[in-house]
Short mmCIF file of C-alpha atoms and ligand atoms in Angstrom, two decimals:
data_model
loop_
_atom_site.label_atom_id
_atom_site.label_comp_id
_atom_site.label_asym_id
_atom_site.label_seq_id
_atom_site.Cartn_x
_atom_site.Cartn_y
_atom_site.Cartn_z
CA UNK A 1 -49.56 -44.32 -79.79
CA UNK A 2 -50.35 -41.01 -78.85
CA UNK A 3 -48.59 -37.96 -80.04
CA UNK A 4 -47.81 -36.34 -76.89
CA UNK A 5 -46.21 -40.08 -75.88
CA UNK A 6 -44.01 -39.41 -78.66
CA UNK A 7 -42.47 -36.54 -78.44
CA UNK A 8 -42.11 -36.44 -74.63
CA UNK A 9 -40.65 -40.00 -74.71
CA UNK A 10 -40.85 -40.47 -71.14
CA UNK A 11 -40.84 -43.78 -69.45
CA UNK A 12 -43.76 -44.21 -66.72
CA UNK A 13 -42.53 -44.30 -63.30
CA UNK A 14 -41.95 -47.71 -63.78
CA UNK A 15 -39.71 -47.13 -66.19
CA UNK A 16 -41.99 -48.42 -69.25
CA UNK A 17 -41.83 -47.05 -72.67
CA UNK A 18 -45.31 -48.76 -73.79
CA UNK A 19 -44.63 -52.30 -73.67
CA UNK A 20 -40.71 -51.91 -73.51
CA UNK A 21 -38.74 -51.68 -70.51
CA UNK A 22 -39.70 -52.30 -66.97
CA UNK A 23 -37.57 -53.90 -64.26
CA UNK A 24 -37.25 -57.96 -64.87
CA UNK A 25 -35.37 -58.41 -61.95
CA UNK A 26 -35.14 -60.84 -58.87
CA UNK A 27 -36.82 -59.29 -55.92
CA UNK A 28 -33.69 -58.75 -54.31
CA UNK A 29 -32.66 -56.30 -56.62
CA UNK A 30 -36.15 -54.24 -56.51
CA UNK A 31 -34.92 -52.50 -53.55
CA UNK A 32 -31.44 -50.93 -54.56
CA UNK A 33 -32.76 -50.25 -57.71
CA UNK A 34 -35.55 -48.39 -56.27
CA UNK A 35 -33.40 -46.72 -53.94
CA UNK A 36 -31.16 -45.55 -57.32
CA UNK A 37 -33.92 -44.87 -58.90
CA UNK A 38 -34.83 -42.11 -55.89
CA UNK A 39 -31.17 -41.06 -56.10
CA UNK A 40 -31.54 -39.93 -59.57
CA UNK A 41 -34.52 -38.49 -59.15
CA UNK A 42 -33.20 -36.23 -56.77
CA UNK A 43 -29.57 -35.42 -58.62
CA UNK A 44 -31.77 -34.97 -61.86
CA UNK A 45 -33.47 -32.05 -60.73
CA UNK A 46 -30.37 -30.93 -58.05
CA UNK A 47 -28.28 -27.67 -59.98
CA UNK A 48 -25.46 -29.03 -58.39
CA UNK A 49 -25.41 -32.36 -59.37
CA UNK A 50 -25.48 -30.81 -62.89
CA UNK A 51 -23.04 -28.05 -62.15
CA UNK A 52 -20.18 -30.22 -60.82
CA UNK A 53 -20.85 -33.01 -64.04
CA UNK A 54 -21.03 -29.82 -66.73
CA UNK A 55 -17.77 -28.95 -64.65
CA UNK A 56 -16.07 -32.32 -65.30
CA UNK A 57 -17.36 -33.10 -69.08
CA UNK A 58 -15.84 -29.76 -69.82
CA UNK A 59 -12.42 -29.66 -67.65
CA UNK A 60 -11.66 -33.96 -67.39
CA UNK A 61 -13.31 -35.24 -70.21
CA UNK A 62 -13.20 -32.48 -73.40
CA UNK A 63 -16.50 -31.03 -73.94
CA UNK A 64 -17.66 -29.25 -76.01
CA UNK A 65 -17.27 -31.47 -78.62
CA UNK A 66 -16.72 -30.25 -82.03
CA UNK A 67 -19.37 -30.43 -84.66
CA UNK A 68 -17.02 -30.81 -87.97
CA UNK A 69 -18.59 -30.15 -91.59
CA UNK A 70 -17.00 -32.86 -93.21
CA UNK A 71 -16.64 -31.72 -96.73
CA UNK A 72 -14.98 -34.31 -98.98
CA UNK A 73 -17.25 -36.95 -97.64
CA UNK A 74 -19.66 -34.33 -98.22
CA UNK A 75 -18.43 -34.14 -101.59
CA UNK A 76 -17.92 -37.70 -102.22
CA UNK A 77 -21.54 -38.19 -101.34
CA UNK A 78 -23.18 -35.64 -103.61
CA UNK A 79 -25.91 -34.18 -101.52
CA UNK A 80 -26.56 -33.20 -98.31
CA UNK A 81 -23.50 -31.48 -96.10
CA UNK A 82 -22.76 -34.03 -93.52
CA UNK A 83 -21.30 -33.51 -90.11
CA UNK A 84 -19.67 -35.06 -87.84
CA UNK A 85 -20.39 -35.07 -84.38
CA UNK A 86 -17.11 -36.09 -82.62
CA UNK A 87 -17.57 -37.81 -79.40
CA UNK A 88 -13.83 -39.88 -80.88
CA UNK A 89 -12.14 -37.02 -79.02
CA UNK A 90 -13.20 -37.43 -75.47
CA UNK A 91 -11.02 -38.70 -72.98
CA UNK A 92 -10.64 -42.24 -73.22
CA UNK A 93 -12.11 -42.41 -76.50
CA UNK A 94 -15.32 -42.44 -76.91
CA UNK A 95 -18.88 -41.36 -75.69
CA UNK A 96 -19.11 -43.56 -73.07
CA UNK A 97 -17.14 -41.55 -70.32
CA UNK A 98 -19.86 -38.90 -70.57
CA UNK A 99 -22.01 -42.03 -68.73
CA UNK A 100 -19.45 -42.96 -66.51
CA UNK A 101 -18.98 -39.45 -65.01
CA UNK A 102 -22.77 -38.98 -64.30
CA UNK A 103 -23.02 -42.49 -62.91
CA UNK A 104 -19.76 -41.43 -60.74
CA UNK A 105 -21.17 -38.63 -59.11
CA UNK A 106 -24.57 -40.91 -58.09
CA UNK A 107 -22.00 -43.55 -56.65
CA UNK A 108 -20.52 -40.74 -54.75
CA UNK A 109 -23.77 -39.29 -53.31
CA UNK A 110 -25.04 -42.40 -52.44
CA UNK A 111 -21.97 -43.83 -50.47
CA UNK A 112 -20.73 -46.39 -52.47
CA UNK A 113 -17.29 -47.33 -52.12
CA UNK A 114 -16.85 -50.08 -54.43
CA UNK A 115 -18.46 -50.14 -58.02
CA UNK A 116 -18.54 -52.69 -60.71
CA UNK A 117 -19.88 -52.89 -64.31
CA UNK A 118 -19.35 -55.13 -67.36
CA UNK A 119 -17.87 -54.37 -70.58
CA UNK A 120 -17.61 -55.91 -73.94
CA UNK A 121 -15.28 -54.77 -76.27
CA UNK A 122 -13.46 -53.06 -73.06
CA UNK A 123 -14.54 -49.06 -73.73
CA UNK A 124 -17.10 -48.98 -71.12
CA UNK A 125 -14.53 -50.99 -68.81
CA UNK A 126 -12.06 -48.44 -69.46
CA UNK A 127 -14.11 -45.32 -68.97
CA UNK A 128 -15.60 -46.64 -65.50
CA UNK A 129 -12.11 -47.73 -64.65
CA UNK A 130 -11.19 -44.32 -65.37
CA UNK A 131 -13.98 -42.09 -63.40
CA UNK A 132 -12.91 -44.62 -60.37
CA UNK A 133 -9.47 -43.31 -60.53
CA UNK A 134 -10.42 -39.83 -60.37
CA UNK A 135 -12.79 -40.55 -57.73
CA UNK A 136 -11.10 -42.57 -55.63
CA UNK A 137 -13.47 -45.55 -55.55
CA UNK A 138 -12.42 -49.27 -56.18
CA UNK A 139 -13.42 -50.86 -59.45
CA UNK A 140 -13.89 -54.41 -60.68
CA UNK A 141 -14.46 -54.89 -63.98
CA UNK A 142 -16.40 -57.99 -65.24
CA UNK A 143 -15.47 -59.19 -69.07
CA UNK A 144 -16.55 -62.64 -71.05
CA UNK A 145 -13.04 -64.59 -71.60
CA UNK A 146 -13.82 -64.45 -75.34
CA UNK A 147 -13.65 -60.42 -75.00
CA UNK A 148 -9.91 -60.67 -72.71
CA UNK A 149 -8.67 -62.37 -75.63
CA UNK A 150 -9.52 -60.28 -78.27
CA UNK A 151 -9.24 -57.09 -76.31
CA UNK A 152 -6.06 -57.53 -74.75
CA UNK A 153 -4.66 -54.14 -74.77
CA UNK A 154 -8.12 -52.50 -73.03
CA UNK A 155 -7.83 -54.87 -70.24
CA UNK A 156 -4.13 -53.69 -69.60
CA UNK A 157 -5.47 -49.74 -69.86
CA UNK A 158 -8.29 -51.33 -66.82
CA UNK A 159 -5.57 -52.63 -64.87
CA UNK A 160 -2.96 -49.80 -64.90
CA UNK A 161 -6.29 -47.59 -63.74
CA UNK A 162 -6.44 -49.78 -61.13
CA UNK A 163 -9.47 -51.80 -61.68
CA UNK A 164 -9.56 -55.20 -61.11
CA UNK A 165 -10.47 -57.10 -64.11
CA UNK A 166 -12.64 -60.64 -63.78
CA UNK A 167 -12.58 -62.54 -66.84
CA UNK A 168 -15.93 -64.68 -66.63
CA UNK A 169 -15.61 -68.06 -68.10
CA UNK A 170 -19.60 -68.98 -68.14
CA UNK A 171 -21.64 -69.45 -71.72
CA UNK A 172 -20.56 -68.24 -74.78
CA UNK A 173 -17.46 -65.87 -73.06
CA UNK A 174 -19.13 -62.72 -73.67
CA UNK A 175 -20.75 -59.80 -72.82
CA UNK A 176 -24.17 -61.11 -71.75
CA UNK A 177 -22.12 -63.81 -69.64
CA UNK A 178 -20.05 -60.33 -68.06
CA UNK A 179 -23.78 -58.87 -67.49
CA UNK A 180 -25.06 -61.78 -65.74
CA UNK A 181 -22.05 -61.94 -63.83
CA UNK A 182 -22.07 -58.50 -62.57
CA UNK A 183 -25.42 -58.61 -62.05
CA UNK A 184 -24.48 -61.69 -59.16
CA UNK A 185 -22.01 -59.38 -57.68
CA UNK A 186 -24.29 -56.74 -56.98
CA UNK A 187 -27.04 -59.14 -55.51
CA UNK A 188 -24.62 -59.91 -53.31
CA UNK A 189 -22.48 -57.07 -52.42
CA UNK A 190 -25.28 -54.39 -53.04
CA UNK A 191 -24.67 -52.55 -49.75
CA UNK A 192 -21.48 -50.62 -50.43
CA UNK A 193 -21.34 -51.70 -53.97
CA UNK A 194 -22.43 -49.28 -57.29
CA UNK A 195 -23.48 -51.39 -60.87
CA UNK A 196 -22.57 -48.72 -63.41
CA UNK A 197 -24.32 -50.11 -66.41
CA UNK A 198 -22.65 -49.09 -70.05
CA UNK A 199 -25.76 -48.52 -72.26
CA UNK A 200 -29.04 -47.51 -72.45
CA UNK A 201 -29.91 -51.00 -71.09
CA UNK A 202 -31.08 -52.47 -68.36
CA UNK A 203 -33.76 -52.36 -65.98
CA UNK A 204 -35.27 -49.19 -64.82
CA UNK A 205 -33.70 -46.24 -64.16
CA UNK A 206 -30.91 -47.54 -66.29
CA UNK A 207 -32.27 -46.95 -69.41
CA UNK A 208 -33.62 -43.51 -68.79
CA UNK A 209 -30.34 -42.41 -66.37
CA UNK A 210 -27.46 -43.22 -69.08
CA UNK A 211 -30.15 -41.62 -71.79
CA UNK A 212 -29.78 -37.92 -69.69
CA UNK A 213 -26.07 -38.67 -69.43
CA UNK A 214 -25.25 -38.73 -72.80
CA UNK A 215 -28.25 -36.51 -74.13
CA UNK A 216 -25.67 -33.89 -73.87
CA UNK A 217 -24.59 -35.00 -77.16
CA UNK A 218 -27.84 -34.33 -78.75
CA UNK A 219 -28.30 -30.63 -76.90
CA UNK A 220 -24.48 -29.83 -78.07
CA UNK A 221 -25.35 -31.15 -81.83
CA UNK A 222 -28.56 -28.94 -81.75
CA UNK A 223 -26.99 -25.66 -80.87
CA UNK A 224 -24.25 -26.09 -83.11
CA UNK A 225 -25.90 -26.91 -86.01
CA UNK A 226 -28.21 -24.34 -85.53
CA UNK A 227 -25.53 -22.20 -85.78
CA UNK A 228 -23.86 -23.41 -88.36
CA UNK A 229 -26.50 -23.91 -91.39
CA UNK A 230 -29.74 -21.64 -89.11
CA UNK A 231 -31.68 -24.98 -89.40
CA UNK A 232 -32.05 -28.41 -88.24
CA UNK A 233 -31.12 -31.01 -89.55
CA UNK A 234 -32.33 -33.46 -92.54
CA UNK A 235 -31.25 -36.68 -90.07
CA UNK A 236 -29.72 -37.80 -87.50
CA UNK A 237 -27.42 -40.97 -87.93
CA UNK A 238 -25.98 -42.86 -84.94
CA UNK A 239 -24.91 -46.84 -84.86
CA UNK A 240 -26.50 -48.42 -82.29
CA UNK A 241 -25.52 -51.49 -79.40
CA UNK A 242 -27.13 -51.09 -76.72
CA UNK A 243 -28.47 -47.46 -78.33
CA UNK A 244 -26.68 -44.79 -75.87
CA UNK A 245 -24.80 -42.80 -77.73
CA UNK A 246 -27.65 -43.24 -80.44
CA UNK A 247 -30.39 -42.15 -77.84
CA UNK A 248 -27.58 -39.33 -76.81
CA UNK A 249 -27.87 -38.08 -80.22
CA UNK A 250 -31.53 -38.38 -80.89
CA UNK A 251 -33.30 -37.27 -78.15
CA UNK A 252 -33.08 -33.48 -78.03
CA UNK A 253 -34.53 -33.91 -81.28
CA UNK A 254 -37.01 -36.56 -80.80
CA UNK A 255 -40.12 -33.14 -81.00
CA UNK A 256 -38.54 -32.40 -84.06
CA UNK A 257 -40.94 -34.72 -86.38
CA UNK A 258 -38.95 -33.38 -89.77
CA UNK A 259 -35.46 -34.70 -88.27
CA UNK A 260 -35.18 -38.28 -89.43
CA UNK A 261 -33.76 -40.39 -87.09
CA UNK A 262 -31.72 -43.03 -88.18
CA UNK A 263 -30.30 -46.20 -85.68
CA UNK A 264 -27.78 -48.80 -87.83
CA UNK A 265 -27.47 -51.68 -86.34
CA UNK A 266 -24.98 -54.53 -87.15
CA UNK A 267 -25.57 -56.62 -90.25
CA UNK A 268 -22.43 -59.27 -89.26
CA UNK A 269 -21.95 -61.28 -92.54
CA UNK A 270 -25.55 -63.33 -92.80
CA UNK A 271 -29.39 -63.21 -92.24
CA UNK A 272 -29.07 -66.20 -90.19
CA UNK A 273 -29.82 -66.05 -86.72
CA UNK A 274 -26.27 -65.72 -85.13
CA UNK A 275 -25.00 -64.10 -87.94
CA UNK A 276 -25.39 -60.33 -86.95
CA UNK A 277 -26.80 -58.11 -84.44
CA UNK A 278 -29.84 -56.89 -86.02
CA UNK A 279 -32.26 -56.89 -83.46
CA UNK A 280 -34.79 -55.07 -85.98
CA UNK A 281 -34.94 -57.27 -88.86
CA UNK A 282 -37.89 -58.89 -87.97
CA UNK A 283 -40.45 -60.18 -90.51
CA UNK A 284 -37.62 -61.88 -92.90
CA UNK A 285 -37.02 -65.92 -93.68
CA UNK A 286 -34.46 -65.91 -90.79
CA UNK A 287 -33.46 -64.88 -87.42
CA UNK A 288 -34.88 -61.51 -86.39
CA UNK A 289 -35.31 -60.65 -83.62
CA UNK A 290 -38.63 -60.69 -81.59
CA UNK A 291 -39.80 -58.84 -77.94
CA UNK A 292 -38.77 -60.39 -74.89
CA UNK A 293 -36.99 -60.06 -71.88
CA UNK A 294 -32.94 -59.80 -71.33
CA UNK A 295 -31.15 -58.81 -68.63
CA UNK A 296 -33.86 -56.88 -66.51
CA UNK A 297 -35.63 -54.99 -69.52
CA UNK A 298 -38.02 -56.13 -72.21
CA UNK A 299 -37.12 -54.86 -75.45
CA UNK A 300 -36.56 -56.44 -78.78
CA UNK A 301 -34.03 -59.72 -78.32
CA UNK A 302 -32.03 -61.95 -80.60
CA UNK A 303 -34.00 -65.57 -79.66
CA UNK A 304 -34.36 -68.62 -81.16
CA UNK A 305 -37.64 -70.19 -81.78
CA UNK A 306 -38.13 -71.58 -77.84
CA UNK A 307 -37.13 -68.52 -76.46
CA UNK A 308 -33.42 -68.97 -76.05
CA UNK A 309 -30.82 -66.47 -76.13
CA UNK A 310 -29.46 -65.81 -79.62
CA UNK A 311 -25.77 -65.92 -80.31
CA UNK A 312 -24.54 -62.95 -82.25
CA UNK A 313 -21.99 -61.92 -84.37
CA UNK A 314 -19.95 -58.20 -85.59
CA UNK A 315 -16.93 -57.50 -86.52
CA UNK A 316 -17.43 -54.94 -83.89
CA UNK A 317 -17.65 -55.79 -80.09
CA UNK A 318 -19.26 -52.55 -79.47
CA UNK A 319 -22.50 -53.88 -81.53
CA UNK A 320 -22.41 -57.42 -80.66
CA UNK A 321 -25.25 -57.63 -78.55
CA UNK A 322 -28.60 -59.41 -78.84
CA UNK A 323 -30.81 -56.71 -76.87
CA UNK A 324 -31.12 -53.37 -77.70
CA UNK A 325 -32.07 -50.59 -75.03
CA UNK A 326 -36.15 -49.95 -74.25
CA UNK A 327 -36.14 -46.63 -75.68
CA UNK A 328 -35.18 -47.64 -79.14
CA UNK A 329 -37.96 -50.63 -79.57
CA UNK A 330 -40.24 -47.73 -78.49
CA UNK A 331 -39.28 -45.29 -81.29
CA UNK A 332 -38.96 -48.51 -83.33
CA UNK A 333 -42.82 -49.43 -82.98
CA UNK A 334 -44.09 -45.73 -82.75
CA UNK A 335 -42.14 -45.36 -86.19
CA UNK A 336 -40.54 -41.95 -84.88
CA UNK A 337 -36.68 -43.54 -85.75
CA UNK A 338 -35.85 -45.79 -88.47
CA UNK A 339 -33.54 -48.58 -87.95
CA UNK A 340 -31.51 -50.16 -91.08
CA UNK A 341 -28.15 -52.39 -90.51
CA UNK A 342 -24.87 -52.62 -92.27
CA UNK A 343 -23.03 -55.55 -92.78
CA UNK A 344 -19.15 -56.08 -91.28
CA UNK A 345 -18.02 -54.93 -95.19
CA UNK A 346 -19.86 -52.27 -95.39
CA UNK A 347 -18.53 -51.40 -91.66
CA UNK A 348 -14.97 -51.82 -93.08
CA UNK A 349 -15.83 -49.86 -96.22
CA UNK A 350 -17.39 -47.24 -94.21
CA UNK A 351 -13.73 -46.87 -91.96
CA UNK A 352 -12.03 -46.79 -95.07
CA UNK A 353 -13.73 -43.79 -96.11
CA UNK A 354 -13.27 -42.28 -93.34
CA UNK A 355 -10.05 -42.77 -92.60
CA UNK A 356 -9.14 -41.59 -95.97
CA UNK A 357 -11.25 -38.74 -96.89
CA UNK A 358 -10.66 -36.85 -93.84
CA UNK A 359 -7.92 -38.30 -91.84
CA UNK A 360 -10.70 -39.64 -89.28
CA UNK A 361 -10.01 -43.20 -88.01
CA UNK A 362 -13.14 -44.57 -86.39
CA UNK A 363 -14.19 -46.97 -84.28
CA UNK A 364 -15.61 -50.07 -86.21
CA UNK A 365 -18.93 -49.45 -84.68
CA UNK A 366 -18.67 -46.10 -85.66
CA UNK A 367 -17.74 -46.86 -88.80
CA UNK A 368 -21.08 -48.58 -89.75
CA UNK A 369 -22.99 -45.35 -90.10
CA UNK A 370 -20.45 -43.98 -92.22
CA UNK A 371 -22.26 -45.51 -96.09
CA UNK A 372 -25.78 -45.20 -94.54
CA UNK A 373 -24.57 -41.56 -93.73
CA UNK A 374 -23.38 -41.05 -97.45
CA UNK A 375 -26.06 -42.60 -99.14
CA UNK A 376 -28.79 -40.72 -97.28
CA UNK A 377 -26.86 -37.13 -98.19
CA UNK A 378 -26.95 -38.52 -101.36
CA UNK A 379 -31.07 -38.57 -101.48
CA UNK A 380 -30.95 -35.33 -100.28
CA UNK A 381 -29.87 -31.73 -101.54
CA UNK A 382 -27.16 -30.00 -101.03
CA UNK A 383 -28.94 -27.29 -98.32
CA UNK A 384 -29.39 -29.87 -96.42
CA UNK A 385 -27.86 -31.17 -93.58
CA UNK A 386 -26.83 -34.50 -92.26
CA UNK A 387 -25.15 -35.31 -88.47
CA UNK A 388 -23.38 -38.48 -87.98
CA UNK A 389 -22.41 -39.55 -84.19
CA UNK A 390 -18.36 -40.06 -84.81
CA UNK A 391 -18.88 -42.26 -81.17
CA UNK A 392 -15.90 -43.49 -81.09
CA UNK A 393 -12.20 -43.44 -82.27
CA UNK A 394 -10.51 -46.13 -83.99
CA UNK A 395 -7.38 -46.87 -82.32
CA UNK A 396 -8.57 -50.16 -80.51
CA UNK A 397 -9.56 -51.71 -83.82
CA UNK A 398 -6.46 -50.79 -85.87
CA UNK A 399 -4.70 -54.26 -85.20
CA UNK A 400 -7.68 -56.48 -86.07
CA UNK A 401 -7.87 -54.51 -89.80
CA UNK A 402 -4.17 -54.93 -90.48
CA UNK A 403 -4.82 -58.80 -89.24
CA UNK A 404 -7.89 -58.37 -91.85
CA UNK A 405 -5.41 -56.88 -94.90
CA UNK A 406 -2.67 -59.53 -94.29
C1 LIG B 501 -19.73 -49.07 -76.88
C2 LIG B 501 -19.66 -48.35 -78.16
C3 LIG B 501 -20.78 -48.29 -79.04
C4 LIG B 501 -22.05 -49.05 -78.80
O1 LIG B 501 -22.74 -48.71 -77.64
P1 LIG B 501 -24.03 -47.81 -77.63
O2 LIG B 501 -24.52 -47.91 -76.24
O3 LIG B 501 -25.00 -48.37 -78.63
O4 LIG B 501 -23.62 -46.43 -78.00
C5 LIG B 501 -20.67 -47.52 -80.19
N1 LIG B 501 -19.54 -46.87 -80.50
C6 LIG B 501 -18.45 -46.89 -79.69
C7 LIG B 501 -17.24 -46.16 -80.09
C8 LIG B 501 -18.48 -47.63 -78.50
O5 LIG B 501 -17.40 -47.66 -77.71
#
């Protein structure tokens, strides 16, 4: 790989990152997505595309967000200050919205009245539902039945924004079914209809578009903890689905070879194939995962030995995905971010901590960086710094942990 590759990490104008990405798509779909593609070209380098989203991140959706020095994890840790970045307290939630609003504002300039997207766990559901609201558009939401049920009270939030939620009944209930689904309705419907994708997934410009949404993060984090400590960071911890708000995080740093950059992915409760989200742990007895193609992008996938579709399992929705976005298998192979996993204990450890040493509830994605984050201040000293990505806030998971302690 060459250096320059590296730091720049952009895509070609096919969207490839090396071997990862590309568009996998049926021809049908090479045309709008082409057409998007164009449209973001454009906005991307438009001042007033950028004006009017800086406008809304700051006025609708809470940025700034604060960079906290979290001192008695800090403390409990014994090493490196850490910091918190904390996306937890953006509207709705979490870090998606800062996607949602960019991917708004392209609906809007192209004309499209109706947009749809798929969510797992329910925050990306929420947050388009949301930016529809304020925009005026209509929104149908596309969830695996499995998800409805456990996420009862996001699909409620959905409907009250006035999104129409499909629950998709097809495979194993989930989000890849929701994708698939979606991913019909816009063959179909493509002419007045928007597919605003929820990670850094997808095929091209998807991963690249939702990585300049929410590399906002990442710019914010810099400046602030430049000013704070006058130095970069030590690393750079995010958990990462898809990878967004990890690739957020990461990428205003990604020329900065002495930041370590640190992905954790989802251990689940096994090595087995099906028994986490790991798309990383290759090379072990059991089910890693290996490079293929899902859902319009090649990247690293959960499969079995003929090339089927892994099943996958989290305690968190957020994770529970066997691809993980183009970007991230690129920095993966080029060996510019490390990627380690935490099991659904550790995740619940990790909250605990949290949660009790300062008065932060996460989201159980979220909470999976939390030990990784302590153990790595822990290798280093104590002028250095650490930033975690506090994605998410906790509130959605609090009934399945007092169903856990009963
Ligand atoms: C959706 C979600 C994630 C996982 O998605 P990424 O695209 O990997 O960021 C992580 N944390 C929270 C709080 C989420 O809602």
């Amino acid at each position: 790989m060459q250096k320059s590759q590296i730091i720049r990490s952009e895509p070609d104008e096919h969207g490839h990152w090396g071997r990862f990405g590309g568009r996998y798509v049926p021809e049908i779909l090479v045309a709008p997505l082409e057409e998007l593609t164009e449209e973001f070209t454009r906005a991307r380098q438009d001042n007033n595309f950028w004006r009017e989203l800086n406008q809304l991140l700051r006025d609708y959706a809470g940025r700034p967000t604060p960079l906290f020095h979290a001192r008695r994890l800090t403390a409990h840790a014994g090493g490196a200050q850490i910091y918190l970045k904390r996306e937890d307290l953006l509207h709705t939630g979490a870090h998606k919205i800062n996607n949602a609003l960019g991917q708004a504002l392209l609906a809007r300039r192209m004309r499209k009245q109706r947009v749809i997207a798929e969510t797992g766990a329910g925050q990306h559901g929420v947050a388009t539902a949301t930016v529809c609201a304020l925009f005026g558009l209509r929104c149908v939401i596309y969830m695996g039945a499995e998800d409805v049920r456990r996420q009862a009270l996001n699909v409620f939030r959905m409907r009250l924004l006035g999104a129409e939620v499909i629950t998709v009944n097809a495979g194993t209930r989930t989000l890849k079914d929701a994708i698939n689904e979606a991913l019909r309705d816009w063959v179909t419907n493509v002419h007045d209809t928007y597919y605003l994708l929820g990670s850094a997934l997808g095929p091209h410009p998807y991963p690249l578009m939702v990585r300049e949404f929410q590399s906002v993060i990442g710019r914010e984090a810099r400046e602030q903890i430049l000013s704070a400590t006058g130095k970069l960071p030590r690393a750079l911890i995010a958990c990462v689905g898809g990878g967004s708000n990890a690739i957020g995080l990461f990428h205003p740093f990604i020329a900065d070879e002495r930041v370590r950059l640190i992905g954790v992915e989802a251990g689940g409760h096994g090595d087995s194939l099906g028994e986490h989200a790991a798309r990383f742990h290759t090379g072990e007895r059991s089910g890693g995962g290996c490079i293929g193609v899902l859902q319009g992008t090649m990247s690293y996938v959960l499969q079995d030995p003929n090339g089927q579709i892994a099943t996958t399992h989290s305690i968190s929705a957020g994770l529970d995905y066997s691809a993980i976005g183009p970007e991230h298998a690129f920095l993966h192979d080029n060996g510019r971010a490390e990627y380690i996993s935490s099991s659904d204990s550790e995740a619940l450890e990790g909250f605990e901590l949290s949660a009790r040493l300062e008065g932060i509830i996460p989201a159980l994605e979220t909470a999976h960086a939390i030990l990784p984050a302590v153990r790595i201040a822990r290798e280093s000293t104590r002028d250095d710094a650490i930033i975690v990505n506090l994605s998410g806030r906790g509130d959605k998971d609090v009934q399945l942990i007092a169903d856990l302690q009963r």
